Amino acid sequence: MTDKMDYAQWTLEALHAEENKLKRQNLTGNIFIGFLAGVMIYGLVKNGFGLLYTAIPLLIIAVLAKSGQSIQARLKVVRAEMAGRDGA
């Protein structure tokens, strides 16, 4: 999927569907980040500092956070387009 989508040509229903999809993706990513943070805390408490329980989840969290920023930016564009349509 391209980063620059032309939401101006989309129907209002399609924009609502895209907004819902992006919100679900964002929520799923946040839940997974929380799960990985729990794995890190459990690993630190149970086994101390180790590669499996700290470094690997930390790298995955960084990747998920980066993709979450992209999703947030797209969600902002979709909401701006929807607000522009409601005002017109």
XYZ file of N, CA, C and O in Angstrom:
352
model
N 0.845 -1.167 0.000
C 0.000 0.000 0.000
C 0.891 1.231 0.000
O 1.894 1.283 0.681
N 0.530 2.220 -0.742
C 1.345 3.414 -0.839
C 1.113 4.312 0.370
O 0.066 4.282 0.998
N 2.124 5.134 0.676
C 2.002 6.055 1.794
C 1.094 7.226 1.448
O 0.406 7.749 2.301
N 1.107 7.655 0.197
C 0.303 8.797 -0.230
C -0.942 8.291 -0.942
O -0.910 7.936 -2.102
N -2.045 8.256 -0.217
C -3.302 7.833 -0.815
C -4.147 9.078 -1.049
O -4.138 10.005 -0.243
N -4.886 9.096 -2.127
C -5.727 10.241 -2.455
C -7.112 10.017 -1.858
O -8.011 9.489 -2.506
N -7.256 10.414 -0.606
C -8.521 10.217 0.083
C -9.604 11.168 -0.420
O -10.776 10.964 -0.128
N -9.233 12.186 -1.158
C -10.218 13.138 -1.676
C -11.168 12.478 -2.673
O -12.307 12.912 -2.831
N -10.734 11.413 -3.316
C -11.573 10.734 -4.300
C -12.419 9.623 -3.678
O -13.244 9.042 -4.359
N -12.233 9.348 -2.411
C -12.971 8.281 -1.745
C -14.342 8.774 -1.316
O -14.535 9.959 -1.010
N -15.296 7.858 -1.248
C -16.622 8.206 -0.743
C -16.556 8.311 0.772
O -15.622 7.826 1.407
N -17.583 8.935 1.340
C -17.619 9.100 2.783
C -17.707 7.751 3.494
O -17.079 7.547 4.537
N -18.439 6.808 2.910
C -18.539 5.477 3.500
C -17.187 4.765 3.486
O -16.820 4.075 4.442
N -16.455 4.918 2.399
C -15.127 4.305 2.302
C -14.169 4.940 3.312
O -13.331 4.242 3.900
N -14.307 6.238 3.534
C -13.466 6.906 4.530
C -13.785 6.403 5.936
O -12.881 6.188 6.745
N -15.075 6.195 6.223
C -15.450 5.649 7.527
C -14.885 4.238 7.698
O -14.388 3.896 8.779
N -14.956 3.431 6.662
C -14.405 2.069 6.723
C -12.890 2.109 6.932
O -12.343 1.323 7.715
N -12.219 3.018 6.239
C -10.759 3.151 6.393
C -10.415 3.617 7.811
O -9.460 3.140 8.415
N -11.201 4.541 8.346
C -10.968 5.016 9.711
C -11.109 3.872 10.708
O -10.271 3.699 11.598
N -12.165 3.074 10.555
C -12.368 1.939 11.454
C -11.231 0.926 11.332
O -10.764 0.376 12.337
N -10.775 0.677 10.100
C -9.671 -0.265 9.884
C -8.398 0.234 10.552
O -7.695 -0.529 11.231
N -8.109 1.521 10.407
C -6.900 2.090 10.995
C -6.984 2.086 12.520
O -5.980 1.832 13.200
N -8.157 2.352 13.069
C -8.314 2.316 14.525
C -8.111 0.904 15.057
O -7.487 0.723 16.105
N -8.618 -0.114 14.334
C -8.414 -1.502 14.751
C -6.942 -1.880 14.689
O -6.422 -2.552 15.590
N -6.253 -1.455 13.627
C -4.830 -1.755 13.505
C -4.041 -1.105 14.632
O -3.128 -1.713 15.199
N -4.398 0.128 14.966
C -3.716 0.842 16.038
C -3.959 0.154 17.379
O -3.027 -0.031 18.168
N -5.193 -0.246 17.632
C -5.517 -0.919 18.886
C -4.792 -2.258 18.988
O -4.233 -2.593 20.038
N -4.766 -3.012 17.907
C -4.077 -4.299 17.900
C -2.591 -4.119 18.185
O -2.000 -4.875 18.969
N -1.983 -3.141 17.562
C -0.564 -2.864 17.802
C -0.301 -2.478 19.247
O 0.675 -2.931 19.857
N -1.192 -1.655 19.817
C -1.015 -1.244 21.212
C -1.178 -2.416 22.172
O -0.444 -2.519 23.161
N -2.118 -3.294 21.889
C -2.291 -4.483 22.735
C -1.052 -5.368 22.653
O -0.565 -5.881 23.672
N -0.517 -5.545 21.457
C 0.667 -6.375 21.290
C 1.874 -5.756 21.989
O 2.688 -6.466 22.593
N 1.996 -4.431 21.939
C 3.082 -3.753 22.655
C 2.943 -3.975 24.155
O 3.920 -4.243 24.854
N 1.724 -3.886 24.665
C 1.493 -4.151 26.085
C 1.852 -5.573 26.471
O 2.446 -5.818 27.533
N 1.493 -6.519 25.616
C 1.844 -7.920 25.867
C 3.361 -8.092 25.914
O 3.895 -8.766 26.806
N 4.056 -7.494 24.972
C 5.517 -7.611 24.936
C 6.160 -6.936 26.144
O 7.177 -7.415 26.661
N 5.577 -5.811 26.593
C 6.092 -5.168 27.804
C 5.912 -6.096 29.005
O 6.799 -6.191 29.863
N 4.776 -6.796 29.043
C 4.563 -7.778 30.109
C 5.566 -8.913 30.048
O 6.056 -9.372 31.084
N 5.878 -9.372 28.856
C 6.885 -10.426 28.688
C 8.237 -9.932 29.187
O 8.968 -10.666 29.868
N 8.566 -8.678 28.878
C 9.837 -8.123 29.336
C 9.887 -8.054 30.862
O 10.894 -8.426 31.478
N 8.812 -7.569 31.472
C 8.785 -7.452 32.936
C 8.861 -8.831 33.580
O 9.622 -9.040 34.538
N 8.102 -9.771 33.055
C 8.146 -11.139 33.583
C 9.561 -11.716 33.467
O 10.070 -12.329 34.401
N 10.173 -11.525 32.311
C 11.520 -12.049 32.104
C 12.537 -11.425 33.032
O 13.439 -12.104 33.535
N 12.409 -10.119 33.268
C 13.348 -9.450 34.170
C 13.173 -9.921 35.602
O 14.144 -10.136 36.321
N 11.926 -10.101 36.020
C 11.675 -10.533 37.387
C 12.094 -11.996 37.583
O 12.717 -12.348 38.581
N 11.766 -12.833 36.629
C 11.994 -14.273 36.763
C 13.441 -14.664 36.467
O 14.014 -15.476 37.180
N 14.024 -14.112 35.404
C 15.331 -14.579 34.945
C 16.405 -13.510 34.898
O 17.520 -13.785 34.483
N 16.091 -12.307 35.237
C 17.070 -11.237 35.142
C 17.216 -10.770 33.696
O 16.412 -11.097 32.829
N 18.245 -9.994 33.440
C 18.458 -9.450 32.105
C 18.936 -10.556 31.174
O 19.906 -11.234 31.436
N 18.212 -10.721 30.053
C 18.606 -11.726 29.073
C 18.132 -11.330 27.691
O 17.212 -10.526 27.530
N 18.759 -11.879 26.698
C 18.445 -11.530 25.314
C 17.013 -11.893 24.957
O 16.291 -11.101 24.354
N 16.576 -13.067 25.332
C 15.262 -13.552 24.940
C 14.138 -12.705 25.529
O 13.167 -12.394 24.843
N 14.272 -12.328 26.797
C 13.180 -11.626 27.465
C 13.249 -10.113 27.366
O 12.273 -9.444 27.692
N 14.366 -9.550 26.969
C 14.449 -8.091 26.936
C 14.757 -7.534 25.548
O 14.038 -6.672 25.063
N 15.791 -7.996 24.933
C 16.237 -7.387 23.680
C 15.277 -7.668 22.522
O 14.931 -6.754 21.762
N 14.841 -8.898 22.392
C 13.964 -9.250 21.265
C 12.617 -8.535 21.367
O 12.179 -7.916 20.401
N 11.941 -8.570 22.546
C 10.697 -7.802 22.628
C 10.906 -6.299 22.440
O 10.065 -5.622 21.859
N 12.036 -5.781 22.894
C 12.309 -4.358 22.734
C 12.438 -3.986 21.258
O 11.933 -2.950 20.819
N 13.081 -4.836 20.470
C 13.200 -4.586 19.033
C 11.833 -4.660 18.346
O 11.521 -3.839 17.475
N 11.028 -5.638 18.743
C 9.696 -5.756 18.156
C 8.832 -4.552 18.534
O 8.081 -4.026 17.710
N 8.957 -4.081 19.782
C 8.212 -2.899 20.214
C 8.618 -1.687 19.395
O 7.778 -0.878 18.999
N 9.901 -1.539 19.105
C 10.372 -0.406 18.308
C 9.768 -0.434 16.905
O 9.335 0.598 16.382
N 9.705 -1.618 16.305
C 9.116 -1.745 14.969
C 7.618 -1.433 15.011
O 7.094 -0.715 14.147
N 6.937 -1.949 16.023
C 5.503 -1.681 16.154
C 5.223 -0.204 16.420
O 4.240 0.347 15.918
N 6.066 0.441 17.203
C 5.886 1.867 17.480
C 6.071 2.691 16.205
O 5.329 3.651 15.965
N 7.032 2.318 15.399
C 7.260 3.023 14.128
C 6.047 2.865 13.211
O 5.599 3.832 12.588
N 5.506 1.656 13.115
C 4.338 1.449 12.270
C 3.118 2.141 12.866
O 2.249 2.597 12.141
N 3.052 2.230 14.199
C 1.952 2.938 14.855
C 1.950 4.417 14.524
O 0.889 5.032 14.371
N 3.132 5.010 14.397
C 3.226 6.415 14.006
C 2.694 6.612 12.593
O 2.010 7.588 12.308
N 3.000 5.683 11.718
C 2.501 5.746 10.346
C 0.981 5.625 10.316
O 0.305 6.355 9.583
N 0.442 4.718 11.106
C -1.007 4.543 11.170
C -1.665 5.797 11.716
O -2.699 6.243 11.203
N -1.071 6.396 12.744
C -1.631 7.622 13.318
C -1.646 8.758 12.299
O -2.611 9.526 12.227
N -0.596 8.862 11.500
C -0.542 9.910 10.479
C -1.628 9.705 9.426
O -2.303 10.662 9.018
N -1.817 8.460 8.996
C -2.865 8.168 8.014
C -4.248 8.418 8.598
O -5.142 8.935 7.921
N -4.441 8.061 9.865
C -5.721 8.282 10.531
C -6.022 9.772 10.625
O -7.172 10.199 10.436
N -5.006 10.569 10.876
C -5.180 12.019 10.948
C -5.613 12.586 9.593
O -6.494 13.447 9.523
N -5.026 12.082 8.517
C -5.386 12.538 7.170
C -6.825 12.142 6.838
O -7.588 12.939 6.295
N -7.198 10.908 7.191
C -8.562 10.441 6.917
C -9.567 11.281 7.695
O -10.586 11.716 7.152
N -9.284 11.546 8.962
C -10.203 12.350 9.777
C -10.294 13.785 9.268
O -11.363 14.389 9.299
N -9.186 14.334 8.792
C -9.220 15.684 8.232
C -10.077 15.723 6.971
O -10.839 16.665 6.762
N -9.963 14.704 6.142
C -10.766 14.640 4.925
C -12.248 14.505 5.277
O -13.105 15.138 4.656
N -12.557 13.696 6.285
C -13.943 13.526 6.703
C -14.499 14.820 7.288
O -15.645 15.191 7.037
N -13.687 15.537 8.046
C -14.117 16.815 8.626
C -14.343 17.846 7.538
O -15.269 18.659 7.613
N -13.516 17.804 6.500
C -13.699 18.714 5.368
C -14.984 18.452 4.631
O -15.641 19.370 4.123
N -15.356 17.199 4.547
C -16.604 16.851 3.863
C -17.825 17.239 4.699
O -18.850 17.613 4.157
N -17.726 17.095 6.004
C -18.851 17.434 6.871
C -19.094 18.937 6.880
O -20.239 19.366 6.983
N -18.014 19.705 6.758
C -18.148 21.160 6.761
C -18.633 21.725 5.455
O -19.148 22.827 5.371
N -18.488 20.951 4.356
C -18.863 21.476 3.039
C -20.328 21.324 2.750
O -21.091 20.681 3.319
